[in-house]
Structures are given as C-alpha cells and as structure tokens.
GROMACS .gro file of C-alpha atoms in nm:
model
  308
    1UNK     CA    1  -0.408   1.700   4.768
    2UNK     CA    2  -0.566   1.520   4.956
    3UNK     CA    3  -0.711   1.185   4.810
    4UNK     CA    4  -1.093   1.201   4.788
    5UNK     CA    5  -1.279   0.902   4.951
    6UNK     CA    6  -1.349   0.550   4.865
    7UNK     CA    7  -1.631   0.455   4.625
    8UNK     CA    8  -1.918   0.280   4.707
    9UNK     CA    9  -1.994   0.043   4.429
   10UNK     CA   10  -1.692  -0.183   4.340
   11UNK     CA   11  -1.687  -0.563   4.375
   12UNK     CA   12  -1.586  -0.794   4.620
   13UNK     CA   13  -1.188  -0.902   4.697
   14UNK     CA   14  -1.089  -0.526   4.542
   15UNK     CA   15  -0.688  -0.397   4.697
   16UNK     CA   16  -0.581  -0.076   4.595
   17UNK     CA   17  -0.205   0.132   4.660
   18UNK     CA   18  -0.019   0.424   4.571
   19UNK     CA   19   0.298   0.331   4.380
   20UNK     CA   20   0.625   0.595   4.406
   21UNK     CA   21   0.769   0.619   4.120
   22UNK     CA   22   1.124   0.785   4.155
   23UNK     CA   23   1.427   0.833   4.024
   24UNK     CA   24   1.678   1.112   3.908
   25UNK     CA   25   1.596   1.316   3.640
   26UNK     CA   26   1.493   1.164   3.261
   27UNK     CA   27   1.535   0.737   3.401
   28UNK     CA   28   1.235   0.754   3.198
   29UNK     CA   29   0.913   0.765   3.504
   30UNK     CA   30   0.700   0.991   3.273
   31UNK     CA   31   0.704   0.702   2.970
   32UNK     CA   32   0.660   0.470   3.187
   33UNK     CA   33   0.366   0.590   3.349
   34UNK     CA   34   0.204   0.650   3.032
   35UNK     CA   35   0.258   0.340   2.933
   36UNK     CA   36   0.125   0.131   3.262
   37UNK     CA   37  -0.188   0.351   3.236
   38UNK     CA   38  -0.231   0.300   2.879
   39UNK     CA   39  -0.298   0.657   2.833
   40UNK     CA   40  -0.097   0.996   2.906
   41UNK     CA   41  -0.118   1.125   3.227
   42UNK     CA   42   0.232   1.272   3.259
   43UNK     CA   43   0.421   1.517   2.988
   44UNK     CA   44   0.758   1.356   2.842
   45UNK     CA   45   1.061   1.529   2.691
   46UNK     CA   46   1.411   1.507   2.611
   47UNK     CA   47   1.421   1.813   2.897
   48UNK     CA   48   1.581   1.649   3.191
   49UNK     CA   49   1.366   1.779   3.527
   50UNK     CA   50   1.038   1.788   3.307
   51UNK     CA   51   0.804   1.647   3.570
   52UNK     CA   52   0.742   1.926   3.841
   53UNK     CA   53   0.470   1.835   4.025
   54UNK     CA   54   0.301   1.524   4.182
   55UNK     CA   55   0.120   1.338   3.883
   56UNK     CA   56  -0.087   1.045   3.963
   57UNK     CA   57  -0.177   0.744   3.714
   58UNK     CA   58  -0.451   0.514   3.781
   59UNK     CA   59  -0.436   0.154   3.653
   60UNK     CA   60  -0.666  -0.099   3.657
   61UNK     CA   61  -0.529  -0.468   3.626
   62UNK     CA   62  -0.768  -0.753   3.794
   63UNK     CA   63  -0.946  -0.669   4.110
   64UNK     CA   64  -0.689  -0.446   4.208
   65UNK     CA   65  -0.610   0.010   4.143
   66UNK     CA   66  -0.307   0.110   4.101
   67UNK     CA   67  -0.224   0.493   4.189
   68UNK     CA   68   0.140   0.511   4.056
   69UNK     CA   69   0.297   0.888   4.119
   70UNK     CA   70   0.542   1.051   3.884
   71UNK     CA   71   0.722   1.180   4.117
   72UNK     CA   72   0.955   1.502   4.005
   73UNK     CA   73   1.369   1.388   3.940
   74UNK     CA   74   1.578   1.356   4.240
   75UNK     CA   75   1.881   1.583   4.162
   76UNK     CA   76   2.072   1.801   4.389
   77UNK     CA   77   1.862   2.088   4.363
   78UNK     CA   78   1.985   2.507   4.309
   79UNK     CA   79   1.712   2.694   4.331
   80UNK     CA   80   1.387   2.710   4.524
   81UNK     CA   81   1.187   2.531   4.225
   82UNK     CA   82   1.442   2.282   4.190
   83UNK     CA   83   1.436   2.228   4.612
   84UNK     CA   84   1.044   2.217   4.545
   85UNK     CA   85   1.073   1.956   4.347
   86UNK     CA   86   1.267   1.730   4.468
   87UNK     CA   87   1.107   1.788   4.809
   88UNK     CA   88   0.754   1.665   4.664
   89UNK     CA   89   0.912   1.367   4.530
   90UNK     CA   90   1.075   1.270   4.858
   91UNK     CA   91   0.697   1.329   5.045
   92UNK     CA   92   0.529   1.118   4.714
   93UNK     CA   93   0.782   0.870   4.811
   94UNK     CA   94   0.740   0.842   5.167
   95UNK     CA   95   0.263   0.840   5.130
   96UNK     CA   96   0.293   0.516   4.996
   97UNK     CA   97   0.230   0.218   5.005
   98UNK     CA   98   0.568   0.066   4.821
   99UNK     CA   99   0.833   0.255   4.630
  100UNK     CA  100   1.002   0.181   4.296
  101UNK     CA  101   1.296   0.312   4.194
  102UNK     CA  102   1.338   0.368   3.843
  103UNK     CA  103   1.687   0.303   3.698
  104UNK     CA  104   1.834   0.436   3.336
  105UNK     CA  105   1.990   0.113   3.261
  106UNK     CA  106   2.264   0.234   3.021
  107UNK     CA  107   2.379   0.508   3.302
  108UNK     CA  108   2.344   0.277   3.590
  109UNK     CA  109   2.407   0.328   3.901
  110UNK     CA  110   2.574   0.744   3.908
  111UNK     CA  111   2.603   0.991   4.170
  112UNK     CA  112   2.202   1.045   4.134
  113UNK     CA  113   2.133   0.693   4.200
  114UNK     CA  114   2.373   0.632   4.444
  115UNK     CA  115   2.251   0.916   4.606
  116UNK     CA  116   1.914   0.811   4.567
  117UNK     CA  117   1.957   0.480   4.685
  118UNK     CA  118   2.105   0.638   5.009
  119UNK     CA  119   1.882   0.851   5.129
  120UNK     CA  120   1.656   0.510   5.079
  121UNK     CA  121   1.802   0.315   5.320
  122UNK     CA  122   1.634   0.554   5.545
  123UNK     CA  123   1.269   0.504   5.452
  124UNK     CA  124   1.089   0.170   5.543
  125UNK     CA  125   0.852   0.114   5.282
  126UNK     CA  126   0.900  -0.169   5.055
  127UNK     CA  127   1.072  -0.154   4.764
  128UNK     CA  128   1.108  -0.269   4.416
  129UNK     CA  129   1.362  -0.192   4.144
  130UNK     CA  130   1.285  -0.068   3.782
  131UNK     CA  131   1.552  -0.105   3.558
  132UNK     CA  132   1.472   0.144   3.220
  133UNK     CA  133   1.553   0.085   2.849
  134UNK     CA  134   1.650  -0.228   2.869
  135UNK     CA  135   1.652  -0.210   2.499
  136UNK     CA  136   1.901  -0.054   2.490
  137UNK     CA  137   2.157  -0.208   2.728
  138UNK     CA  138   2.352  -0.538   2.662
  139UNK     CA  139   2.219  -0.841   2.866
  140UNK     CA  140   2.537  -0.888   3.054
  141UNK     CA  141   2.513  -0.573   3.197
  142UNK     CA  142   2.112  -0.544   3.299
  143UNK     CA  143   2.280  -0.853   3.489
  144UNK     CA  144   2.575  -0.683   3.690
  145UNK     CA  145   2.391  -0.358   3.704
  146UNK     CA  146   2.081  -0.575   3.937
  147UNK     CA  147   2.318  -0.734   4.119
  148UNK     CA  148   2.521  -0.400   4.196
  149UNK     CA  149   2.204  -0.226   4.269
  150UNK     CA  150   2.058  -0.517   4.533
  151UNK     CA  151   2.416  -0.543   4.717
  152UNK     CA  152   2.372  -0.139   4.814
  153UNK     CA  153   1.991  -0.170   4.911
  154UNK     CA  154   1.719  -0.444   4.949
  155UNK     CA  155   1.492  -0.425   4.625
  156UNK     CA  156   1.189  -0.695   4.735
  157UNK     CA  157   1.230  -0.776   4.294
  158UNK     CA  158   1.360  -0.631   4.033
  159UNK     CA  159   1.179  -0.558   3.696
  160UNK     CA  160   1.378  -0.532   3.338
  161UNK     CA  161   1.121  -0.294   3.122
  162UNK     CA  162   1.152  -0.039   2.816
  163UNK     CA  163   0.862   0.217   2.942
  164UNK     CA  164   0.879   0.306   2.584
  165UNK     CA  165   0.795  -0.024   2.397
  166UNK     CA  166   0.598  -0.179   2.691
  167UNK     CA  167   0.851  -0.444   2.686
  168UNK     CA  168   0.818  -0.614   3.114
  169UNK     CA  169   0.555  -0.391   3.173
  170UNK     CA  170   0.260  -0.654   3.220
  171UNK     CA  171   0.488  -0.818   3.498
  172UNK     CA  172   0.525  -0.454   3.678
  173UNK     CA  173   0.141  -0.452   3.645
  174UNK     CA  174   0.115  -0.816   3.818
  175UNK     CA  175   0.311  -0.802   4.063
  176UNK     CA  176   0.151  -0.495   4.213
  177UNK     CA  177  -0.199  -0.617   4.205
  178UNK     CA  178  -0.109  -0.881   4.441
  179UNK     CA  179   0.171  -0.655   4.659
  180UNK     CA  180  -0.061  -0.360   4.739
  181UNK     CA  181  -0.317  -0.383   5.029
  182UNK     CA  182  -0.696  -0.504   5.001
  183UNK     CA  183  -0.944  -0.288   5.026
  184UNK     CA  184  -1.152  -0.010   4.801
  185UNK     CA  185  -1.111   0.103   4.524
  186UNK     CA  186  -0.943   0.517   4.554
  187UNK     CA  187  -1.096   0.664   4.244
  188UNK     CA  188  -1.372   0.586   4.010
  189UNK     CA  189  -1.247   0.286   3.781
  190UNK     CA  190  -1.232   0.438   3.451
  191UNK     CA  191  -1.023   0.757   3.549
  192UNK     CA  192  -0.672   0.736   3.459
  193UNK     CA  193  -0.574   1.061   3.658
  194UNK     CA  194  -0.621   1.291   3.934
  195UNK     CA  195  -0.475   1.545   3.683
  196UNK     CA  196  -0.754   1.854   3.629
  197UNK     CA  197  -0.797   1.840   3.239
  198UNK     CA  198  -0.718   2.229   3.266
  199UNK     CA  199  -0.358   2.147   3.439
  200UNK     CA  200  -0.286   1.827   3.163
  201UNK     CA  201  -0.402   2.069   2.864
  202UNK     CA  202  -0.137   2.269   3.027
  203UNK     CA  203   0.063   2.017   3.070
  204UNK     CA  204   0.045   1.869   2.738
  205UNK     CA  205   0.148   2.287   2.577
  206UNK     CA  206   0.414   2.342   2.782
  207UNK     CA  207   0.520   1.981   2.660
  208UNK     CA  208   0.505   2.093   2.356
  209UNK     CA  209   0.719   2.413   2.357
  210UNK     CA  210   0.977   2.236   2.568
  211UNK     CA  211   0.998   1.948   2.183
  212UNK     CA  212   1.047   2.295   2.020
  213UNK     CA  213   1.248   2.522   2.177
  214UNK     CA  214   1.485   2.230   2.416
  215UNK     CA  215   1.792   2.387   2.306
  216UNK     CA  216   1.705   2.813   2.343
  217UNK     CA  217   1.409   2.805   2.627
  218UNK     CA  218   1.530   2.739   2.984
  219UNK     CA  219   1.299   2.468   3.111
  220UNK     CA  220   1.153   2.683   3.408
  221UNK     CA  221   0.923   2.901   3.178
  222UNK     CA  222   0.580   2.747   3.239
  223UNK     CA  223   0.172   2.740   3.125
  224UNK     CA  224  -0.137   2.820   3.281
  225UNK     CA  225  -0.517   2.766   3.157
  226UNK     CA  226  -0.670   3.128   3.201
  227UNK     CA  227  -0.954   2.985   3.062
  228UNK     CA  228  -1.157   2.667   2.970
  229UNK     CA  229  -1.520   2.702   2.799
  230UNK     CA  230  -1.741   2.411   2.719
  231UNK     CA  231  -1.928   2.553   2.359
  232UNK     CA  232  -2.308   2.493   2.282
  233UNK     CA  233  -2.172   2.287   2.012
  234UNK     CA  234  -1.965   1.976   2.177
  235UNK     CA  235  -1.629   2.185   2.094
  236UNK     CA  236  -1.416   2.406   2.354
  237UNK     CA  237  -1.241   2.675   2.394
  238UNK     CA  238  -0.903   2.678   2.596
  239UNK     CA  239  -0.683   3.002   2.653
  240UNK     CA  240  -0.352   2.915   2.754
  241UNK     CA  241  -0.071   3.206   2.872
  242UNK     CA  242   0.291   3.094   2.806
  243UNK     CA  243   0.516   3.291   3.082
  244UNK     CA  244   0.884   3.351   3.015
  245UNK     CA  245   1.156   3.534   3.244
  246UNK     CA  246   1.250   3.734   3.023
  247UNK     CA  247   1.163   3.956   2.652
  248UNK     CA  248   1.448   3.766   2.480
  249UNK     CA  249   1.208   3.483   2.558
  250UNK     CA  250   0.921   3.597   2.429
  251UNK     CA  251   1.079   3.656   2.127
  252UNK     CA  252   1.180   3.294   2.102
  253UNK     CA  253   0.839   3.149   2.202
  254UNK     CA  254   0.650   3.384   1.898
  255UNK     CA  255   0.946   3.277   1.683
  256UNK     CA  256   0.935   3.480   1.335
  257UNK     CA  257   0.651   3.659   1.223
  258UNK     CA  258   0.473   3.380   1.474
  259UNK     CA  259   0.566   3.062   1.342
  260UNK     CA  260   0.638   2.904   1.654
  261UNK     CA  261   0.374   2.990   1.803
  262UNK     CA  262   0.157   2.843   1.582
  263UNK     CA  263   0.315   2.584   1.493
  264UNK     CA  264   0.321   2.458   1.912
  265UNK     CA  265  -0.076   2.559   1.945
  266UNK     CA  266  -0.122   2.310   1.661
  267UNK     CA  267   0.106   2.024   1.805
  268UNK     CA  268  -0.081   2.103   2.128
  269UNK     CA  269  -0.447   2.138   2.004
  270UNK     CA  270  -0.475   1.804   1.799
  271UNK     CA  271  -0.321   1.614   2.118
  272UNK     CA  272  -0.585   1.814   2.379
  273UNK     CA  273  -0.930   1.725   2.081
  274UNK     CA  274  -0.773   1.360   2.043
  275UNK     CA  275  -0.695   1.270   2.476
  276UNK     CA  276  -1.081   1.449   2.551
  277UNK     CA  277  -1.265   1.370   2.222
  278UNK     CA  278  -1.359   1.700   2.136
  279UNK     CA  279  -1.287   2.008   1.931
  280UNK     CA  280  -1.064   2.197   2.029
  281UNK     CA  281  -1.009   2.558   1.982
  282UNK     CA  282  -0.707   2.647   2.145
  283UNK     CA  283  -0.559   2.995   2.194
  284UNK     CA  284  -0.198   3.113   2.347
  285UNK     CA  285  -0.043   3.393   2.460
  286UNK     CA  286   0.271   3.462   2.519
  287UNK     CA  287   0.352   3.708   2.873
  288UNK     CA  288   0.665   3.814   3.084
  289UNK     CA  289   0.708   3.748   3.432
  290UNK     CA  290   0.933   3.800   3.555
  291UNK     CA  291   1.132   3.576   3.876
  292UNK     CA  292   0.832   3.401   3.892
  293UNK     CA  293   1.022   3.083   4.047
  294UNK     CA  294   1.000   3.324   4.366
  295UNK     CA  295   0.587   3.359   4.408
  296UNK     CA  296   0.382   3.177   4.650
  297UNK     CA  297   0.118   3.230   4.396
  298UNK     CA  298   0.243   2.994   4.116
  299UNK     CA  299   0.324   2.728   4.322
  300UNK     CA  300   0.022   2.640   4.477
  301UNK     CA  301  -0.061   2.632   4.053
  302UNK     CA  302   0.147   2.322   4.024
  303UNK     CA  303   0.046   2.164   4.367
  304UNK     CA  304   0.430   2.194   4.511
  305UNK     CA  305   0.500   2.332   4.868
  306UNK     CA  306   0.659   2.730   4.889
  307UNK     CA  307   1.033   2.635   4.981
  308UNK     CA  308   1.093   2.928   5.234
   0.00000   0.00000   0.00000
C-alpha cells in the first residue's frame, strides 16, 4: 500500500517518520499502537496472530508526525496465511525509519523473541527495545531482561511501558518525535490511520467474533464489509459477511436461535458507531468458504502478498 504524497499546508520545522512495531504474537503491539495514537486503529484480542495485515496508526507529537506500523506477530509459520503474515511483518520492519522491538516482560526472551532478535541483527535500521506489561512484572526482572536483551542486540534506547494503562508511552512519543527525520507530514494532521473505514469496521467485527468465540473458532475465520451505504438521515448501513471454512463453524457463529451472532452484531455496531460518530445499521451474514486461505483475492483484500 503506497504512502500518499506529502501534504502542502503545514507549519515549518516538521518531522515525519515510520516506526515499525514488531514482536511475537500477543506481545501487546496492537494495544500499544492504540495507546500511542489515542484511538482504536488496531484490534485487540486474547487470540494470538489476530493482526494480519499492516496497520498504520498516526500520532502527532509537537511538530512531528509519527506513523506507527502495527505488523502481524512474528512466529514460525506453518500455513500459507501464516507465511504471508510473517513476510508482511518483516517487510514493514525493513521499510521503517526506526524499528521498535516489543517484548512481553512476563515471558522475557523466549524462543520467539530470540529468533526475532537474531534476524534483526542483519537489518541496519536503528532499533529500540520496548518492554511491555511492566505493571505485571517485578522491577528486578525488568532490569535483568533489559540488560540481557541489550547484550544480544544493540538498541539505541530501552523503554519500559504498560501498553494497557499508558504508563511510559509519553517517553516513547517524545523520543520518536526527535528521532524521525525532518520533512513534511505524510498524512493529514487529524487522520489517525490509513485503514479505510470499511476495513476497520470488518476488523472490529472480527475482534468481537474472537472475543466471543476464542475457544471454539479457528483464528483463520475472517470478515469482509460487502456494503457501506451513507443514508440521507446521517446513518450508515453496513453489511458484512463472516467467512468460515466449515458448516460446523457456521453453527457456532450463529449460536442457539441466532443469539451469538446477535450479540456480536450489537457489540460491533456500538463500537463502529462510536468511532465514526454516526448511527450504524449493521447486518451480519455467515457463509462457508472452504479453503479461503488458498485464494489470492482474499490476500489482496487484507493487503498481504500471496505466497506461492
């Protein structure tokens, strides 16, 4: 997805840059990016590998525009969709001005974090370390973890944050606002993300789907916005399709007498309405699409390269 041309009208002495947030699944990247931007741009669930495509969240700090890239979690890929997600994550890292490695401080440097750090050694981009979930970790462990990570890889700075409550995030914004290069802003000042609203709406429904059914439903299920219709009364009619791979999964999503999908629809509608500041009429449909993860068109919808 190409970046837009620089904008014309803006104050002097501006800065702008791209910061790639990378890490293992469930390190807290999506929670952190939402905290840094100040609004929801990336979905958050307890299910691993929820973020699939690259999401750019845009934060303004002083005269700097910071474009944070929420990449899919990096893990050992097993299926085609997994490979596409991991390739996308590394592509986002290589295109950035700064790479921020996020580590769950409770897990420390586990196998996944170690593998990421080994691969980062070959990338010359400046790197910082962010230790997340400090509210759940003892201080001695944090200091030991910071030292161990810096011995494995050269980081220019180490930050300790709680993405959930925002502790330490102001320091991150201040640092990056001085670190990114001088230049014009890349997006309008009041734009929090480059994600089209119809895709964000589909992602919100996918979040509610996984929150409700994280035990029963494979993460490979997906949601697409088929219709976005602005109505004369100022409301929006949205039609979305939840795609699953088997009939048994369709029954799980619908629930007994349709109660599960009704709950998902209500939660998603409320949040979409809050974000776009318009009344929303949301209609959800469930369809079986076997082997959708082998369909190149689905990857294009998510902004992923289709791995051969």
